[in-house]
Amino acid sequence: MTLFERIDPTRTWPGFLATAGAGLTALFVFLEPTPTQVLSAPALIAFWGVHVFLFLALAQGAQVLVSRHVAPRANPWAAIAVAGILASTLLTPMALLLDHLIVAPLDPAEASGWTWAGLIEEWASLAAPATLVWLGLNAARFLRLPDPAPSSTPEGAGQGAEPGFMRRLPPGRRGQLVALSAELHYLRVYTTLGDSLILQGFGEALEQLDPNAGVRIHRSHWIDPAYVVDVLRARGRTSVRLSNGLVLPIARNRRAEVAANLARA
């Protein structure tokens, strides 16, 4: 995937989050809530940018923690809600600190200092809207994904029992499985009819596959060797090019296993 594709908000979750973060920052700057009216325009942008992107980073980290380590089989939307609440809790003291450092010196009304009551009040006002924003961003990404054009790949390869997550793909994208890629708490599924993004853990998806159906080539990538058309080596790195044009890296510690699978394909 090229750099442009990695930051494309219609294709990747990090690109979508970056775009959403910029939009939320612009919204808060435009609304200019009362405590920040004393700030200059650059300070206002920096103030809300730090708040927004700090929350998104905390929410994403909490989402990965919950989805991959704490409760990998939990309902995805419940995990998203829990991640939003955890991120809000972590953000609360940080937000108060930013208020104290940036706003309080300019506005004496905001320089009252910290109290437990103030901390709880801040969390109570922050948790619900922040969690709803995190749920909304995931819903917008999940429900309004692009419908990519079909790609040309060989038919008849990789036949086998269909894993459960394949039934969650759009009907027009349920071809033969070519590859899987983890995109944080999402899963990019490549088939002979195109690619789709679904809300699914990468590890859980691998558990649904026949062990002989393919090989994991990287911590974030799995392929069906039947669709490999070339092995690329450059600057000590090894990658595979698939029949749909996709190029994926092979982890150093998996090269021998991947080579053995390709030899049998």
Short mmCIF file of C-alpha atoms in Angstrom, two decimals:
data_model
loop_
_atom_site.label_atom_id
_atom_site.label_comp_id
_atom_site.label_asym_id
_atom_site.label_seq_id
_atom_site.Cartn_x
_atom_site.Cartn_y
_atom_site.Cartn_z
CA MET A 1 0.00 0.00 0.00
CA THR A 2 1.41 3.39 -1.02
CA LEU A 3 1.80 6.35 1.33
CA PHE A 4 -1.17 8.06 -0.31
CA GLU A 5 -3.31 4.97 0.22
CA ARG A 6 -2.22 4.76 3.87
CA ILE A 7 -3.45 8.31 4.58
CA ASP A 8 -6.51 8.05 2.34
CA PRO A 9 -9.50 8.43 4.73
CA THR A 10 -11.68 6.29 2.46
CA ARG A 11 -9.29 3.32 2.62
CA THR A 12 -7.57 3.19 6.01
CA TRP A 13 -8.65 3.68 9.58
CA PRO A 14 -5.61 5.86 10.57
CA GLY A 15 -6.31 8.12 7.58
CA PHE A 16 -9.97 8.36 8.56
CA LEU A 17 -9.08 9.17 12.19
CA ALA A 18 -6.63 11.88 11.11
CA THR A 19 -9.27 13.50 8.90
CA ALA A 20 -11.93 13.22 11.59
CA GLY A 21 -9.54 14.70 14.16
CA ALA A 22 -8.83 17.68 11.93
CA GLY A 23 -12.55 18.17 11.41
CA LEU A 24 -13.34 18.02 15.12
CA THR A 25 -10.53 20.45 15.89
CA ALA A 26 -11.89 22.90 13.32
CA LEU A 27 -15.37 22.53 14.81
CA PHE A 28 -14.21 23.39 18.34
CA VAL A 29 -12.16 26.32 17.07
CA PHE A 30 -15.22 27.61 15.21
CA LEU A 31 -17.51 27.18 18.22
CA GLU A 32 -14.87 28.74 20.52
CA PRO A 33 -16.26 27.60 23.92
CA THR A 34 -16.23 30.27 26.63
CA PRO A 35 -13.07 29.23 28.57
CA THR A 36 -10.92 29.41 25.43
CA GLN A 37 -12.13 32.78 24.14
CA VAL A 38 -9.07 34.39 25.76
CA LEU A 39 -6.72 32.44 23.46
CA SER A 40 -5.23 33.69 20.22
CA ALA A 41 -6.16 31.85 17.00
CA PRO A 42 -2.93 29.76 16.83
CA ALA A 43 -3.20 28.90 20.54
CA LEU A 44 -6.85 27.99 20.07
CA ILE A 45 -6.03 25.59 17.23
CA ALA A 46 -3.19 24.05 19.23
CA PHE A 47 -5.32 23.76 22.37
CA TRP A 48 -8.20 21.92 20.72
CA GLY A 49 -5.92 19.94 18.43
CA VAL A 50 -4.09 18.50 21.42
CA HIS A 51 -7.38 17.66 23.16
CA VAL A 52 -8.93 15.99 20.11
CA PHE A 53 -5.93 13.98 18.91
CA LEU A 54 -4.99 13.00 22.46
CA PHE A 55 -8.47 11.57 22.95
CA LEU A 56 -8.38 9.73 19.61
CA ALA A 57 -4.98 8.23 20.46
CA LEU A 58 -6.18 7.15 23.92
CA ALA A 59 -9.42 5.71 22.50
CA GLN A 60 -7.57 3.77 19.81
CA GLY A 61 -5.06 2.42 22.33
CA ALA A 62 -7.87 1.40 24.67
CA GLN A 63 -9.71 -0.20 21.73
CA VAL A 64 -6.70 -2.34 20.80
CA LEU A 65 -6.19 -3.30 24.46
CA VAL A 66 -9.82 -4.35 24.91
CA SER A 67 -10.30 -6.01 21.52
CA ARG A 68 -7.02 -7.92 21.38
CA HIS A 69 -6.07 -8.63 24.98
CA VAL A 70 -8.83 -8.09 27.56
CA ALA A 71 -11.97 -9.32 25.76
CA PRO A 72 -11.16 -10.41 22.19
CA ARG A 73 -14.53 -12.15 21.81
CA ALA A 74 -16.64 -9.29 23.18
CA ASN A 75 -19.31 -7.62 21.07
CA PRO A 76 -17.40 -5.08 18.91
CA TRP A 77 -19.72 -2.21 19.76
CA ALA A 78 -19.52 -2.95 23.48
CA ALA A 79 -15.72 -2.93 23.18
CA ILE A 80 -15.87 0.41 21.35
CA ALA A 81 -18.05 1.91 24.10
CA VAL A 82 -15.74 0.63 26.84
CA ALA A 83 -12.76 2.06 24.97
CA GLY A 84 -14.47 5.45 24.79
CA ILE A 85 -15.16 5.45 28.53
CA LEU A 86 -11.58 4.39 29.35
CA ALA A 87 -10.17 7.08 27.07
CA SER A 88 -12.42 9.70 28.67
CA THR A 89 -11.24 8.68 32.12
CA LEU A 90 -7.59 8.95 31.10
CA LEU A 91 -8.17 12.23 29.27
CA THR A 92 -9.90 13.98 32.20
CA PRO A 93 -6.79 14.79 34.31
CA MET A 94 -4.82 15.61 31.16
CA ALA A 95 -7.53 18.02 30.01
CA LEU A 96 -7.58 19.73 33.40
CA LEU A 97 -3.79 20.03 33.29
CA LEU A 98 -3.94 21.62 29.83
CA ASP A 99 -6.64 24.02 31.05
CA HIS A 100 -4.46 24.94 34.03
CA LEU A 101 -1.31 25.46 31.94
CA ILE A 102 -2.81 27.22 28.92
CA VAL A 103 -6.10 28.89 29.89
CA ALA A 104 -5.68 29.65 33.60
CA PRO A 105 -2.72 32.04 33.23
CA LEU A 106 -4.82 34.15 30.82
CA ASP A 107 -8.19 33.84 32.55
CA PRO A 108 -8.13 34.15 36.38
CA ALA A 109 -11.63 32.67 36.54
CA GLU A 110 -10.15 29.35 35.41
CA ALA A 111 -7.24 29.38 37.89
CA SER A 112 -9.03 27.85 40.86
CA GLY A 113 -6.80 24.73 40.92
CA TRP A 114 -7.70 21.05 41.13
CA THR A 115 -10.21 19.43 43.44
CA TRP A 116 -11.66 15.94 43.46
CA ALA A 117 -15.09 17.47 42.90
CA GLY A 118 -13.74 19.32 39.89
CA LEU A 119 -12.14 16.15 38.52
CA ILE A 120 -15.40 14.22 38.83
CA GLU A 121 -17.37 17.08 37.33
CA GLU A 122 -14.95 17.25 34.38
CA TRP A 123 -15.21 13.50 33.79
CA ALA A 124 -19.02 13.58 34.03
CA SER A 125 -19.21 16.32 31.39
CA LEU A 126 -16.61 14.65 29.15
CA ALA A 127 -17.33 10.91 29.25
CA ALA A 128 -20.74 10.79 27.54
CA PRO A 129 -20.04 13.08 24.55
CA ALA A 130 -16.54 11.70 24.02
CA THR A 131 -17.79 8.10 24.06
CA LEU A 132 -20.60 8.99 21.67
CA VAL A 133 -18.06 10.62 19.33
CA TRP A 134 -15.92 7.46 19.40
CA LEU A 135 -18.97 5.31 18.68
CA GLY A 136 -20.02 7.70 15.93
CA LEU A 137 -16.62 7.67 14.24
CA ASN A 138 -16.58 3.88 14.22
CA ALA A 139 -20.16 3.74 12.97
CA ALA A 140 -19.44 6.25 10.20
CA ARG A 141 -16.39 4.27 9.14
CA PHE A 142 -18.09 0.91 9.35
CA LEU A 143 -21.43 1.82 7.76
CA ARG A 144 -20.16 4.11 5.00
CA LEU A 145 -17.20 2.24 3.59
CA PRO A 146 -16.38 2.68 -0.10
CA ASP A 147 -17.37 0.01 -2.58
CA PRO A 148 -14.09 -0.63 -4.45
CA ALA A 149 -14.07 -1.82 -8.04
CA PRO A 150 -13.59 -5.55 -8.53
CA SER A 151 -10.06 -6.73 -9.22
CA SER A 152 -9.02 -9.40 -11.67
CA THR A 153 -7.69 -12.57 -10.04
CA PRO A 154 -7.54 -16.22 -11.00
CA GLU A 155 -10.64 -18.25 -10.31
CA GLY A 156 -10.68 -21.65 -8.66
CA ALA A 157 -7.70 -21.17 -6.31
CA GLY A 158 -7.96 -21.30 -2.55
CA GLN A 159 -11.13 -23.33 -2.49
CA GLY A 160 -12.30 -24.47 0.94
CA ALA A 161 -14.86 -24.09 3.67
CA GLU A 162 -15.99 -20.49 4.05
CA PRO A 163 -14.99 -18.87 7.38
CA GLY A 164 -17.71 -17.07 9.31
CA PHE A 165 -16.37 -13.56 8.75
CA MET A 166 -16.83 -13.95 4.98
CA ARG A 167 -20.59 -13.78 5.49
CA ARG A 168 -20.12 -10.22 6.78
CA LEU A 169 -18.73 -8.99 3.49
CA PRO A 170 -20.96 -7.14 1.00
CA PRO A 171 -22.54 -9.74 -1.32
CA GLY A 172 -20.63 -8.35 -4.29
CA ARG A 173 -17.30 -8.91 -2.57
CA ARG A 174 -17.68 -12.54 -1.47
CA GLY A 175 -15.18 -14.07 -3.85
CA GLN A 176 -12.38 -16.50 -3.02
CA LEU A 177 -10.26 -15.33 -0.09
CA VAL A 178 -6.89 -13.92 -1.19
CA ALA A 179 -5.47 -12.15 1.87
CA LEU A 180 -6.26 -10.59 5.25
CA SER A 181 -4.71 -7.50 6.81
CA ALA A 182 -5.21 -6.08 10.29
CA GLU A 183 -6.06 -2.38 10.46
CA LEU A 184 -6.02 -1.85 14.22
CA HIS A 185 -9.40 -3.22 15.40
CA TYR A 186 -10.65 -3.60 11.83
CA LEU A 187 -9.96 -6.32 9.28
CA ARG A 188 -9.25 -5.73 5.59
CA VAL A 189 -10.47 -8.74 3.60
CA TYR A 190 -9.13 -9.18 0.06
CA THR A 191 -11.03 -11.53 -2.21
CA THR A 192 -11.12 -12.25 -5.92
CA LEU A 193 -13.94 -9.69 -6.17
CA GLY A 194 -12.23 -6.80 -4.39
CA ASP A 195 -11.52 -5.75 -0.81
CA SER A 196 -13.73 -4.82 2.13
CA LEU A 197 -13.19 -3.53 5.65
CA ILE A 198 -15.12 -5.19 8.48
CA LEU A 199 -15.21 -4.78 12.24
CA GLN A 200 -13.39 -8.00 13.15
CA GLY A 201 -10.28 -8.93 15.12
CA PHE A 202 -7.38 -10.28 13.04
CA GLY A 203 -6.57 -13.09 15.48
CA GLU A 204 -10.19 -14.18 15.73
CA ALA A 205 -10.44 -14.24 11.93
CA LEU A 206 -7.38 -16.49 11.68
CA GLU A 207 -8.98 -18.93 14.12
CA GLN A 208 -11.88 -19.35 11.68
CA LEU A 209 -9.58 -20.37 8.82
CA ASP A 210 -8.53 -23.89 7.88
CA PRO A 211 -4.85 -24.18 8.96
CA ASN A 212 -4.04 -25.45 5.46
CA ALA A 213 -5.83 -22.61 3.70
CA GLY A 214 -2.88 -20.21 3.78
CA VAL A 215 -0.02 -18.79 5.80
CA ARG A 216 0.50 -15.86 8.13
CA ILE A 217 3.38 -13.86 6.67
CA HIS A 218 3.47 -11.02 9.18
CA ARG A 219 1.88 -10.10 12.49
CA SER A 220 -0.72 -8.12 10.51
CA HIS A 221 -1.01 -10.09 7.24
CA TRP A 222 -2.20 -13.52 6.05
CA ILE A 223 -2.25 -14.78 2.46
CA ASP A 224 -3.35 -17.70 0.33
CA PRO A 225 -0.09 -18.75 -1.43
CA ALA A 226 -2.08 -19.76 -4.52
CA TYR A 227 -2.43 -16.05 -5.36
CA VAL A 228 1.26 -15.13 -5.06
CA VAL A 229 2.73 -14.09 -8.41
CA ASP A 230 6.12 -12.79 -7.29
CA VAL A 231 8.49 -12.60 -4.33
CA LEU A 232 10.26 -9.25 -4.03
CA ARG A 233 13.58 -8.67 -2.26
CA ALA A 234 15.08 -5.23 -1.70
CA ARG A 235 17.34 -3.75 0.99
CA GLY A 236 17.07 -6.81 3.19
CA ARG A 237 13.27 -6.83 3.06
CA THR A 238 11.13 -9.51 1.47
CA SER A 239 7.58 -9.03 0.19
CA VAL A 240 5.05 -10.90 -1.90
CA ARG A 241 3.05 -9.52 -4.77
CA LEU A 242 -0.40 -11.04 -5.13
CA SER A 243 -2.41 -11.47 -8.30
CA ASN A 244 -4.56 -8.44 -7.48
CA GLY A 245 -1.47 -6.20 -7.39
CA LEU A 246 -1.31 -6.07 -3.58
CA VAL A 247 2.22 -6.11 -2.09
CA LEU A 248 2.59 -7.29 1.51
CA PRO A 249 5.74 -7.62 3.65
CA ILE A 250 7.05 -10.93 4.99
CA ALA A 251 8.33 -10.79 8.55
CA ARG A 252 11.95 -11.93 8.92
CA ASN A 253 11.04 -14.72 11.36
CA ARG A 254 8.40 -16.10 8.97
CA ARG A 255 10.42 -16.24 5.76
CA ALA A 256 11.25 -19.95 5.99
CA GLU A 257 7.63 -20.95 6.67
CA VAL A 258 6.38 -18.73 3.85
CA ALA A 259 8.99 -20.14 1.43
CA ALA A 260 7.92 -23.70 2.29
CA ASN A 261 4.26 -22.83 1.69
CA LEU A 262 5.02 -21.14 -1.61
CA ALA A 263 6.99 -24.19 -2.73
CA ARG A 264 3.93 -26.37 -2.15
CA ALA A 265 1.48 -23.95 -3.78
#
